[in-house]
Short mmCIF file of C-alpha atoms in Angstrom, two decimals:
data_model
loop_
_atom_site.label_atom_id
_atom_site.label_comp_id
_atom_site.label_asym_id
_atom_site.label_seq_id
_atom_site.Cartn_x
_atom_site.Cartn_y
_atom_site.Cartn_z
CA UNK A 1016 249.41 282.60 156.40
CA UNK A 1017 249.64 282.68 160.39
CA UNK A 1018 253.35 282.61 160.17
CA UNK A 1019 254.03 285.22 157.34
CA UNK A 1020 251.35 287.34 159.31
CA UNK A 1021 253.64 286.98 162.39
CA UNK A 1022 256.56 288.21 160.60
CA UNK A 1023 254.89 291.17 159.02
CA UNK A 1024 254.31 291.97 162.35
CA UNK A 1025 257.39 291.39 164.22
CA UNK A 1026 259.53 293.92 161.53
CA UNK A 1027 256.71 296.35 161.66
CA UNK A 1028 256.82 296.31 165.85
CA UNK A 1029 261.49 296.17 165.43
CA UNK A 1030 260.84 299.67 164.11
CA UNK A 1031 258.47 300.99 166.12
CA UNK A 1032 260.97 302.88 168.54
CA UNK A 1033 263.32 304.31 166.13
CA UNK A 1034 260.65 305.62 163.90
CA UNK A 1035 258.33 308.62 163.59
CA UNK A 1036 254.80 308.24 164.52
CA UNK A 1037 253.69 309.12 161.34
CA UNK A 1038 255.82 306.76 159.44
CA UNK A 1039 254.56 303.62 161.88
CA UNK A 1040 251.16 304.49 161.07
CA UNK A 1041 251.85 304.60 157.53
CA UNK A 1042 254.01 301.48 157.16
CA UNK A 1043 251.04 299.67 159.28
CA UNK A 1044 249.12 300.49 156.79
CA UNK A 1045 251.74 298.80 153.57
CA UNK A 1046 251.90 296.13 156.27
CA UNK A 1047 248.16 295.54 156.49
CA UNK A 1048 247.41 296.15 152.99
CA UNK A 1049 250.36 293.38 152.36
CA UNK A 1050 249.19 290.90 153.97
CA UNK A 1051 244.71 291.57 152.31
CA UNK A 1052 246.94 290.74 149.23
CA UNK A 1053 248.95 287.77 150.80
CA UNK A 1054 245.19 286.20 151.84
CA UNK A 1055 243.58 286.89 148.54
CA UNK A 1056 245.83 285.62 146.80
CA UNK A 1057 246.09 282.47 148.68
CA UNK A 1058 242.11 281.47 148.08
CA UNK A 1059 242.15 281.38 144.70
CA UNK A 1060 243.55 278.09 143.03
CA UNK A 1061 246.42 278.05 145.56
CA UNK A 1062 244.20 276.06 147.29
CA UNK A 1063 243.92 273.46 144.63
CA UNK A 1064 247.52 272.35 145.37
CA UNK A 1065 246.87 271.15 149.24
CA UNK A 1066 248.02 274.49 150.76
CA UNK A 1067 244.65 274.35 152.81
CA UNK A 1068 245.18 271.02 154.64
CA UNK A 1069 248.40 272.23 156.13
CA UNK A 1070 245.77 274.53 158.12
CA UNK A 1071 244.66 272.63 161.63
CA UNK A 1072 242.23 274.99 162.37
CA UNK A 1073 240.15 274.02 159.30
CA UNK A 1074 240.69 270.45 159.13
CA UNK A 1075 237.82 268.49 157.47
CA UNK A 1076 237.66 264.83 156.06
CA UNK A 1077 238.59 264.99 152.25
CA UNK A 1078 236.84 262.64 149.81
CA UNK A 1079 238.07 261.04 146.93
CA UNK A 1080 236.78 261.90 143.13
CA UNK A 1081 234.83 258.64 143.65
CA UNK A 1082 233.15 259.32 147.33
CA UNK A 1083 234.65 257.53 149.23
CA UNK A 1084 237.15 258.69 152.29
CA UNK A 1085 240.92 258.33 152.12
CA UNK A 1086 242.37 255.06 153.81
CA UNK A 1087 244.79 255.27 156.73
CA UNK A 1088 248.04 254.02 155.49
CA UNK A 1089 248.82 252.69 159.35
CA UNK A 1090 246.03 249.95 160.45
CA UNK A 1091 246.20 247.19 162.49
CA UNK A 1092 246.41 245.59 159.28
CA UNK A 1093 249.71 246.91 158.45
CA UNK A 1094 250.96 247.84 162.06
CA UNK A 1095 254.42 245.90 162.35
CA UNK A 1096 252.86 242.64 163.58
CA UNK A 1097 256.19 242.45 166.35
CA UNK A 1098 254.89 245.33 168.13
CA UNK A 1099 251.62 243.86 168.15
CA UNK A 1100 253.13 240.79 169.89
CA UNK A 1101 255.17 242.95 172.28
CA UNK A 1102 253.21 243.04 176.71
CA UNK A 1103 253.97 244.37 178.91
CA UNK A 1104 251.86 244.26 182.24
CA UNK A 1105 253.39 246.52 184.34
CA UNK A 1106 251.28 249.21 182.65
CA UNK A 1107 248.66 246.46 180.88
CA UNK A 1108 244.61 246.85 181.11
CA UNK A 1109 244.59 246.48 184.84
CA UNK A 1110 246.66 249.42 185.14
CA UNK A 1111 243.93 251.27 182.44
CA UNK A 1112 241.43 249.94 184.22
CA UNK A 1113 242.81 251.59 187.51
CA UNK A 1114 243.39 255.17 185.42
CA UNK A 1115 239.39 254.76 184.51
CA UNK A 1116 238.41 254.57 188.14
CA UNK A 1117 240.80 256.76 189.48
CA UNK A 1118 239.44 259.72 187.50
CA UNK A 1119 235.89 258.81 187.81
CA UNK A 1120 236.45 259.02 191.64
CA UNK A 1121 237.48 262.43 190.90
CA UNK A 1122 234.16 263.13 189.31
CA UNK A 1123 232.62 261.87 192.00
CA UNK A 1124 231.78 258.46 191.32
CA UNK A 1125 231.12 256.18 194.28
CA UNK A 1126 233.05 252.75 194.99
CA UNK A 1127 233.63 250.60 198.18
CA UNK A 1128 237.16 253.08 198.54
CA UNK A 1129 238.29 256.76 198.42
CA UNK A 1130 241.69 255.64 196.31
CA UNK A 1131 243.39 253.90 194.56
CA UNK A 1132 246.57 252.06 195.73
CA UNK A 1133 248.61 251.72 192.83
CA UNK A 1134 251.21 248.59 193.46
CA UNK A 1135 251.85 247.62 190.06
CA UNK A 1136 255.05 249.55 189.52
CA UNK A 1137 258.36 250.14 191.07
CA UNK A 1138 257.75 254.27 191.57
CA UNK A 1139 259.42 254.43 194.84
CA UNK A 1140 258.15 258.52 195.27
CA UNK A 1141 255.02 257.95 193.62
CA UNK A 1142 254.21 256.21 196.82
CA UNK A 1143 255.59 258.96 198.98
CA UNK A 1144 259.62 258.28 199.52
CA UNK A 1145 260.97 260.84 200.47
CA UNK A 1146 264.14 262.44 197.74
CA UNK A 1147 267.70 262.11 199.06
CA UNK A 1148 268.72 265.25 199.75
CA UNK A 1149 272.34 265.63 198.52
CA UNK A 1150 271.25 263.82 194.97
CA UNK A 1151 268.89 266.41 194.65
CA UNK A 1152 270.86 269.31 195.48
CA UNK A 1153 274.19 268.07 192.92
CA UNK A 1154 271.43 268.08 190.32
CA UNK A 1155 269.91 271.49 190.90
CA UNK A 1156 273.28 272.81 191.33
CA UNK A 1157 273.92 271.31 187.99
CA UNK A 1158 271.01 272.89 186.61
CA UNK A 1159 270.74 276.40 187.54
CA UNK A 1160 275.09 277.20 188.30
CA UNK A 1161 274.12 280.38 189.48
CA UNK A 1162 273.14 278.55 192.81
CA UNK A 1163 277.25 277.94 193.61
CA UNK A 1164 276.67 281.22 194.60
CA UNK A 1165 274.62 280.14 197.57
CA UNK A 1166 275.15 279.32 201.11
CA UNK A 1167 272.63 277.33 201.27
CA UNK A 1168 274.44 274.36 199.36
CA UNK A 1169 277.29 272.15 200.87
CA UNK A 1170 280.44 272.22 199.74
CA UNK A 1171 281.20 268.87 198.61
CA UNK A 1172 277.36 269.25 196.34
CA UNK A 1173 279.16 272.41 195.32
CA UNK A 1174 282.27 269.97 194.20
CA UNK A 1175 280.27 267.47 192.62
CA UNK A 1176 278.13 269.76 190.22
CA UNK A 1177 281.55 271.85 189.18
CA UNK A 1178 283.21 268.81 188.13
CA UNK A 1179 280.26 267.60 186.53
CA UNK A 1180 279.57 270.88 184.47
CA UNK A 1181 283.00 271.06 183.79
CA UNK A 1182 282.48 267.66 181.72
CA UNK A 1183 279.60 269.25 179.52
CA UNK A 1184 279.92 271.21 176.87
CA UNK A 1185 279.67 274.70 177.42
CA UNK A 1186 279.60 273.77 181.16
CA UNK A 1187 275.67 273.05 180.29
CA UNK A 1188 273.74 270.53 181.55
CA UNK A 1189 271.57 271.47 178.59
CA UNK A 1190 273.93 270.51 176.14
CA UNK A 1191 274.51 266.49 174.56
CA UNK A 1192 277.52 264.45 176.29
CA UNK A 1193 279.08 261.66 174.21
CA UNK A 1194 276.96 259.30 173.04
CA UNK A 1195 278.60 256.72 176.14
CA UNK A 1196 278.21 259.52 178.63
CA UNK A 1197 279.92 262.26 180.15
CA UNK A 1198 283.71 260.83 181.01
CA UNK A 1199 284.09 262.05 184.48
CA UNK A 1200 280.88 260.28 185.63
CA UNK A 1201 282.46 257.18 183.43
CA UNK A 1202 285.20 257.47 185.32
CA UNK A 1203 283.48 257.90 189.09
CA UNK A 1204 281.20 254.52 188.06
CA UNK A 1205 284.58 252.46 187.08
CA UNK A 1206 285.76 253.85 190.90
CA UNK A 1207 282.49 252.80 192.36
CA UNK A 1208 282.56 249.44 191.04
CA UNK A 1209 286.55 248.50 192.07
CA UNK A 1210 285.55 249.57 195.58
CA UNK A 1211 282.04 247.57 195.50
CA UNK A 1212 284.04 244.47 194.07
CA UNK A 1213 286.90 244.94 196.85
CA UNK A 1214 289.49 245.81 193.83
CA UNK A 1215 288.43 243.62 191.02
CA UNK A 1216 289.74 246.85 188.30
CA UNK A 1217 287.49 248.57 186.37
CA UNK A 1218 288.12 250.40 183.06
CA UNK A 1219 285.78 253.34 182.41
CA UNK A 1220 286.13 252.37 178.56
CA UNK A 1221 283.82 249.64 179.33
CA UNK A 1222 281.24 251.58 180.95
CA UNK A 1223 278.56 253.22 178.99
CA UNK A 1224 275.52 255.37 180.90
CA UNK A 1225 272.22 255.08 179.48
CA UNK A 1226 268.50 255.86 179.87
CA UNK A 1227 267.63 253.73 182.85
CA UNK A 1228 268.95 250.34 182.71
CA UNK A 1229 266.27 249.44 180.19
CA UNK A 1230 268.11 251.33 177.61
CA UNK A 1231 271.47 249.81 177.77
CA UNK A 1232 269.06 245.84 178.15
CA UNK A 1233 268.24 246.36 174.69
CA UNK A 1234 270.55 247.80 172.97
CA UNK A 1235 272.93 244.46 173.82
CA UNK A 1236 269.25 242.45 172.78
CA UNK A 1237 269.73 244.54 169.60
CA UNK A 1238 273.78 243.69 168.99
CA UNK A 1239 273.08 239.80 169.87
CA UNK A 1240 269.81 239.06 168.05
CA UNK A 1241 270.87 238.15 164.06
CA UNK A 1242 269.78 234.54 161.83
CA UNK A 1243 266.90 233.24 160.73
CA UNK A 1244 264.87 230.12 161.18
CA UNK A 1245 267.01 227.30 163.34
CA UNK A 1246 269.85 229.63 163.30
CA UNK A 1247 268.01 232.70 164.93
CA UNK A 1248 269.33 233.75 168.33
CA UNK A 1249 268.00 232.42 170.85
CA UNK A 1250 267.50 234.49 174.96
CA UNK A 1251 267.06 232.54 178.11
CA UNK A 1252 265.43 234.42 180.43
CA UNK A 1253 264.20 233.49 183.74
CA UNK A 1254 260.21 232.73 184.13
CA UNK A 1255 258.86 234.52 186.30
CA UNK A 1256 260.99 237.60 184.83
CA UNK A 1257 260.64 241.29 184.14
CA UNK A 1258 258.43 241.97 181.06
CA UNK A 1259 260.93 244.10 179.65
CA UNK A 1260 263.03 241.24 178.74
CA UNK A 1261 260.00 239.57 177.06
CA UNK A 1262 258.99 242.81 174.81
CA UNK A 1263 262.07 243.13 173.43
CA UNK A 1264 262.56 239.47 172.52
CA UNK A 1265 259.12 239.76 170.63
CA UNK A 1266 260.17 243.21 169.02
CA UNK A 1267 263.37 241.96 168.03
CA UNK A 1268 261.86 238.79 166.83
CA UNK A 1269 264.07 236.85 168.33
CA UNK A 1270 263.15 233.17 170.39
CA UNK A 1271 262.53 233.06 173.78
CA UNK A 1272 263.86 230.78 176.04
CA UNK A 1273 262.57 230.04 179.10
CA UNK A 1274 263.74 228.70 182.01
CA UNK A 1275 261.69 228.09 185.44
CA UNK A 1276 263.13 229.66 188.64
CA UNK A 1277 262.13 227.07 191.74
CA UNK A 1278 259.24 228.74 193.72
CA UNK A 1279 259.43 225.53 196.78
CA UNK A 1280 263.32 226.76 196.87
CA UNK A 1281 262.29 230.43 197.53
CA UNK A 1282 262.79 231.23 193.76
CA UNK A 1283 266.31 229.99 193.46
CA UNK A 1284 268.03 229.49 190.30
CA UNK A 1285 268.42 225.47 188.81
CA UNK A 1286 271.16 224.37 187.18
CA UNK A 1287 269.53 221.33 186.09
CA UNK A 1288 266.97 223.59 184.61
CA UNK A 1289 268.93 226.13 183.06
CA UNK A 1290 271.04 222.84 181.22
CA UNK A 1291 267.03 221.81 180.06
CA UNK A 1292 265.88 224.79 178.83
CA UNK A 1293 269.29 224.79 176.88
CA UNK A 1294 269.17 221.51 175.08
CA UNK A 1295 265.43 222.01 174.36
CA UNK A 1296 265.87 225.42 172.85
CA UNK A 1297 268.81 224.09 170.62
CA UNK A 1298 266.56 221.86 168.51
CA UNK A 1299 264.72 225.55 166.87
CA UNK A 1300 266.96 228.19 167.39
CA UNK A 1301 270.93 229.04 168.82
CA UNK A 1302 270.55 230.21 172.40
CA UNK A 1303 273.53 232.74 172.78
CA UNK A 1304 272.30 234.61 175.68
CA UNK A 1305 271.18 234.08 179.53
CA UNK A 1306 269.70 237.14 181.59
CA UNK A 1307 269.73 237.09 184.75
CA UNK A 1308 268.25 239.58 187.60
CA UNK A 1309 270.07 239.54 190.87
CA UNK A 1310 268.12 240.42 193.06
CA UNK A 1311 264.66 239.24 191.37
CA UNK A 1312 262.02 240.81 189.79
CA UNK A 1313 259.33 239.97 190.49
CA UNK A 1314 260.61 237.40 192.66
CA UNK A 1315 262.51 238.96 194.91
CA UNK A 1316 264.82 236.39 195.61
CA UNK A 1317 268.88 237.20 195.99
CA UNK A 1318 270.99 234.29 194.28
CA UNK A 1319 273.83 232.86 196.48
CA UNK A 1320 277.61 233.08 195.41
CA UNK A 1321 277.84 229.59 194.38
CA UNK A 1322 275.02 229.52 192.53
CA UNK A 1323 275.86 233.04 190.10
CA UNK A 1324 279.33 229.91 189.67
CA UNK A 1325 277.25 227.65 188.34
CA UNK A 1326 275.81 230.02 186.23
CA UNK A 1327 278.65 231.71 184.99
CA UNK A 1328 280.57 227.74 184.27
CA UNK A 1329 277.44 227.38 182.26
CA UNK A 1330 277.58 230.17 179.84
CA UNK A 1331 282.00 229.72 179.99
CA UNK A 1332 280.92 225.79 178.62
CA UNK A 1333 278.21 226.84 176.40
CA UNK A 1334 279.19 229.61 175.14
CA UNK A 1335 276.70 232.44 176.23
CA UNK A 1336 276.72 235.88 176.77
CA UNK A 1337 275.88 236.94 179.84
CA UNK A 1338 273.16 240.00 180.93
CA UNK A 1339 273.28 240.26 184.78
CA UNK A 1340 270.49 242.86 185.75
CA UNK A 1341 271.70 244.06 189.46
CA UNK A 1342 269.59 247.21 189.53
CA UNK A 1343 268.56 246.05 192.97
CA UNK A 1344 271.66 245.15 194.38
CA UNK A 1345 270.90 248.12 197.38
CA UNK A 1346 268.08 245.87 198.08
CA UNK A 1347 268.72 243.34 200.01
CA UNK A 1348 267.08 242.65 203.20
CA UNK A 1349 267.90 238.98 204.90
CA UNK A 1350 270.06 239.20 207.25
CA UNK A 1351 271.87 236.45 206.42
CA UNK A 1352 272.24 236.89 202.66
CA UNK A 1353 274.45 239.35 200.46
CA UNK A 1354 274.61 240.92 197.09
CA UNK A 1355 277.64 239.25 194.73
CA UNK A 1356 278.20 240.86 191.61
CA UNK A 1357 278.73 238.62 188.64
CA UNK A 1358 281.50 240.16 187.57
CA UNK A 1359 283.19 239.57 191.42
CA UNK A 1360 282.42 235.99 191.15
CA UNK A 1361 284.08 235.63 187.63
CA UNK A 1362 287.28 237.56 188.14
CA UNK A 1363 287.45 234.80 191.37
CA UNK A 1364 286.71 232.09 189.41
CA UNK A 1365 290.18 232.28 187.67
CA UNK A 1366 292.09 234.50 184.42
CA UNK A 1367 290.50 231.58 182.12
CA UNK A 1368 286.94 232.54 183.20
CA UNK A 1369 287.34 236.56 183.40
CA UNK A 1370 289.35 237.30 180.29
CA UNK A 1371 286.83 235.41 177.99
CA UNK A 1372 283.36 235.50 179.13
CA UNK A 1373 281.44 238.28 177.95
CA UNK A 1374 278.85 240.01 180.36
CA UNK A 1375 277.62 243.37 180.49
CA UNK A 1376 276.02 244.05 183.83
CA UNK A 1377 273.59 247.07 184.36
CA UNK A 1378 272.49 249.65 187.61
CA UNK A 1379 270.06 252.07 187.43
CA UNK A 1380 268.68 255.34 189.33
CA UNK A 1381 265.10 253.96 189.82
CA UNK A 1382 265.64 251.15 192.18
CA UNK A 1383 268.16 251.03 195.20
CA UNK A 1384 267.70 253.37 197.94
CA UNK A 1385 267.19 256.60 195.66
CA UNK A 1386 264.25 255.96 193.87
CA UNK A 1387 264.66 258.40 191.08
CA UNK A 1388 262.80 257.33 188.08
CA UNK A 1389 261.96 259.94 186.32
CA UNK A 1390 265.36 261.05 185.66
CA UNK A 1391 265.88 257.38 183.20
CA UNK A 1392 269.79 257.30 184.31
CA UNK A 1393 271.80 254.13 185.12
CA UNK A 1394 275.34 252.50 183.63
CA UNK A 1395 276.35 249.53 181.99
CA UNK A 1396 279.56 247.64 182.66
CA UNK A 1397 280.25 245.55 179.11
CA UNK A 1398 283.26 242.54 179.51
CA UNK A 1399 285.32 241.06 177.48
CA UNK A 1400 283.82 242.55 173.92
CA UNK A 1401 285.38 242.25 170.57
CA UNK A 1402 287.25 245.35 169.67
CA UNK A 1403 285.29 245.88 166.21
CA UNK A 1404 281.59 244.94 167.91
CA UNK A 1405 282.66 246.93 170.55
CA UNK A 1406 283.03 249.61 167.41
CA UNK A 1407 279.82 248.77 166.74
CA UNK A 1408 278.24 248.95 170.01
CA UNK A 1409 279.33 253.04 170.14
CA UNK A 1410 277.66 253.44 166.66
CA UNK A 1411 274.36 251.88 167.72
CA UNK A 1412 274.09 254.03 171.08
CA UNK A 1413 275.06 257.26 168.99
CA UNK A 1414 271.89 257.04 166.74
CA UNK A 1415 270.25 257.84 170.31
CA UNK A 1416 272.58 260.41 170.93
CA UNK A 1417 273.05 260.58 174.87
CA UNK A 1418 271.24 259.66 177.38
CA UNK A 1419 269.82 262.49 179.25
CA UNK A 1420 272.49 264.25 181.13
CA UNK A 1421 270.50 265.32 184.79
CA UNK A 1422 269.80 261.48 185.07
CA UNK A 1423 273.80 261.02 184.53
CA UNK A 1424 274.15 263.60 187.04
CA UNK A 1425 272.16 261.39 189.20
CA UNK A 1426 273.45 258.21 188.92
CA UNK A 1427 277.06 260.43 189.11
CA UNK A 1428 275.99 261.33 192.68
CA UNK A 1429 275.34 257.38 193.41
CA UNK A 1430 278.68 256.03 192.65
CA UNK A 1431 279.72 259.19 194.38
CA UNK A 1432 278.18 259.75 197.28
CA UNK A 1433 279.50 261.92 200.07
CA UNK A 1434 282.57 260.36 202.11
CA UNK A 1435 282.96 259.62 206.15
CA UNK A 1436 284.35 263.52 206.14
CA UNK A 1437 282.30 265.43 204.15
CA UNK A 1438 280.16 267.94 204.92
CA UNK A 1439 277.11 266.20 203.72
CA UNK A 1440 278.08 262.76 204.33
CA UNK A 1441 275.55 262.13 208.54
CA UNK A 1442 272.68 263.46 206.49
CA UNK A 1443 273.40 261.14 203.52
CA UNK A 1444 273.89 258.45 205.73
CA UNK A 1445 270.97 258.89 207.47
CA UNK A 1446 268.42 258.97 205.08
CA UNK A 1447 269.53 256.33 202.81
CA UNK A 1448 269.55 254.04 206.33
CA UNK A 1449 265.89 255.08 206.03
CA UNK A 1450 264.68 254.12 203.07
CA UNK A 1451 266.71 250.63 202.78
CA UNK A 1452 264.96 250.52 206.50
CA UNK A 1453 261.88 250.91 205.94
CA UNK A 1454 262.23 249.02 202.58
CA UNK A 1455 263.04 245.75 204.98
CA UNK A 1456 260.42 246.05 207.20
CA UNK A 1457 257.70 246.40 204.67
CA UNK A 1458 258.76 243.27 202.76
CA UNK A 1459 258.92 241.29 206.64
CA UNK A 1460 255.45 242.96 207.07
CA UNK A 1461 253.82 242.27 203.11
CA UNK A 1462 254.81 238.62 203.66
CA UNK A 1463 254.22 238.07 207.01
CA UNK A 1464 250.49 239.52 206.16
CA UNK A 1465 250.07 237.37 202.82
CA UNK A 1466 250.62 234.13 204.02
CA UNK A 1467 247.58 234.95 206.81
CA UNK A 1468 245.37 235.29 204.39
CA UNK A 1469 243.59 232.07 203.01
CA UNK A 1470 244.45 230.88 199.63
CA UNK A 1471 247.79 233.13 199.16
CA UNK A 1472 251.05 231.84 200.07
CA UNK A 1473 254.11 234.26 199.97
CA UNK A 1474 258.16 233.29 199.76
CA UNK A 1475 260.40 235.34 202.00
CA UNK A 1476 261.10 238.73 200.41
CA UNK A 1477 264.94 238.56 200.15
CA UNK A 1478 265.33 241.73 198.63
CA UNK A 1479 263.96 243.84 195.67
CA UNK A 1480 261.10 245.86 196.13
CA UNK A 1481 258.41 242.99 195.16
CA UNK A 1482 256.50 240.03 196.70
CA UNK A 1483 255.39 237.68 194.17
CA UNK A 1484 252.77 235.71 196.17
CA UNK A 1485 251.22 232.26 195.27
CA UNK A 1486 247.02 232.47 195.20
CA UNK A 1487 244.78 229.14 194.53
CA UNK A 1488 241.72 229.67 193.10
CA UNK A 1489 238.55 227.48 193.17
CA UNK A 1490 238.52 225.68 189.81
CA UNK A 1491 234.80 227.24 188.96
CA UNK A 1492 236.57 230.85 189.22
CA UNK A 1493 239.59 229.11 186.46
CA UNK A 1494 236.53 228.00 184.62
CA UNK A 1495 234.67 231.02 184.60
CA UNK A 1496 238.00 233.08 183.97
CA UNK A 1497 238.43 231.13 181.18
CA UNK A 1498 234.64 231.95 179.66
CA UNK A 1499 235.96 235.13 179.65
CA UNK A 1500 238.97 235.01 177.98
CA UNK A 1501 241.09 236.26 180.21
CA UNK A 1502 243.46 234.09 182.58
CA UNK A 1503 242.83 233.66 186.12
CA UNK A 1504 244.39 235.46 187.76
CA UNK A 1505 244.28 238.59 185.78
CA UNK A 1506 240.35 238.03 186.77
CA UNK A 1507 241.82 238.15 190.17
CA UNK A 1508 243.51 241.54 190.15
CA UNK A 1509 240.71 242.47 188.36
CA UNK A 1510 238.05 242.22 190.55
CA UNK A 1511 240.26 242.84 193.45
CA UNK A 1512 240.95 246.47 191.64
CA UNK A 1513 236.92 246.60 191.43
CA UNK A 1514 236.59 246.07 195.20
CA UNK A 1515 239.64 247.46 197.38
CA UNK A 1516 240.55 249.97 194.71
CA UNK A 1517 244.24 248.04 195.29
CA UNK A 1518 245.67 247.72 191.51
CA UNK A 1519 248.06 245.07 191.29
CA UNK A 1520 249.92 243.04 188.24
CA UNK A 1521 249.12 239.34 187.52
CA UNK A 1522 251.74 236.89 187.61
CA UNK A 1523 250.59 235.73 183.90
CA UNK A 1524 252.07 238.69 182.78
CA UNK A 1525 255.77 237.77 184.31
CA UNK A 1526 255.31 234.16 183.33
CA UNK A 1527 254.44 231.26 185.45
CA UNK A 1528 254.52 227.05 185.40
CA UNK A 1529 251.55 225.84 183.91
CA UNK A 1530 248.25 226.00 186.03
CA UNK A 1531 250.02 228.13 189.13
CA UNK A 1532 248.54 231.98 189.61
CA UNK A 1533 250.00 234.52 190.89
CA UNK A 1534 250.29 238.46 191.43
CA UNK A 1535 253.42 241.10 191.90
#
């Protein structure tokens, strides 16, 4: 009804300016009569055929003839059990509680604090980090090309924006891109990887732009999960881990294989632990993939080159697909450590390894020095994929059409930043260094401060954006938590939130050895 009336009125208005006032009044009366006639007709038997229920303004609860209310199709009983199995602690019940407290503060409720400090998620801009000027300039130019004529923007930003726009349909950021991403951005990613890895070749046909790193990680896991019973795919993940992995494994009905990082050795990866976990898992599933997060989330460790080589040799021997989550590759703070990409180490191990081990590496706009979480930009490089399987991957990615093109543009700036001879270089380098320097200082201060608190022990924060300290909870508090049906570190984080306004994530949401408790 509303739509018919709108169309009738629109037809009337369209003729106002080229007809006489008398004729306009006549047509207005005719239109009003038409609308009234339609109204009268729809008040009869038509309503019995369900037309009325489409009016949201008159929505009512419809009773069946037997007087019982119509049952909902989707209930907790009929909900996909894999959805119920998904857990994501980073935005779990503690964060929900923090939101409730925050709204209460805004409404005048009294608490021992005046604000909630959300330390539960690596959302840099939400915590006050300023955007990188050059990145925002390029994305702004791409979004509003009229600014290309403005003298307020540097020429190197304009040059990048023009190149990106030339790669977009209709030279507009609002068009779909190819499912793998804009070609020129994929080419820039390949050049970046070659330079990062000191000349190790990169083929842009192996580059796929993604909606953050998470999109790529889930897509690869989808490709890998198959089989039933003991042949069901097993996925080896570090414990502690980023909850995306356990959530995706639950949703896909894969088998989670935990390998534990060595907390007493600064969360190092122990090759003997990999063998233990693999052999134990073979009894009930088919291990097919190993996931590594380097630098580590939530543990903040940076893997040594020797450790990476051991992992790749293990994957080669056991015929495992390797997934290397490297979104924190710019976040290394310990002066005696450096980031080693899995791809570079694989290349240096020789052709027997480099030409055979299947490896997917992931990067993102969300972390590093840019902290551009909201753009949802990212990429993955996938090596040694079977050609027929590669076609299937492209098909799978095409279902979601393409990643956000604005996020692709942001990713391009990260892999194609200003060069020393360009006008934006000095400001860009200053801003990047300031962000990474501040993060390094905060990492050191966090570790030192936590280690002064009785009952807390924190390993050095070598990289990434998190500390994962161990908390020693008294036995009586552990028993109290169990009586309340919650994990002890969950109770600790809940009390901390209620008494101080600090929102943390309990270690149980990331996984930890039995009998130990942590928070991130």
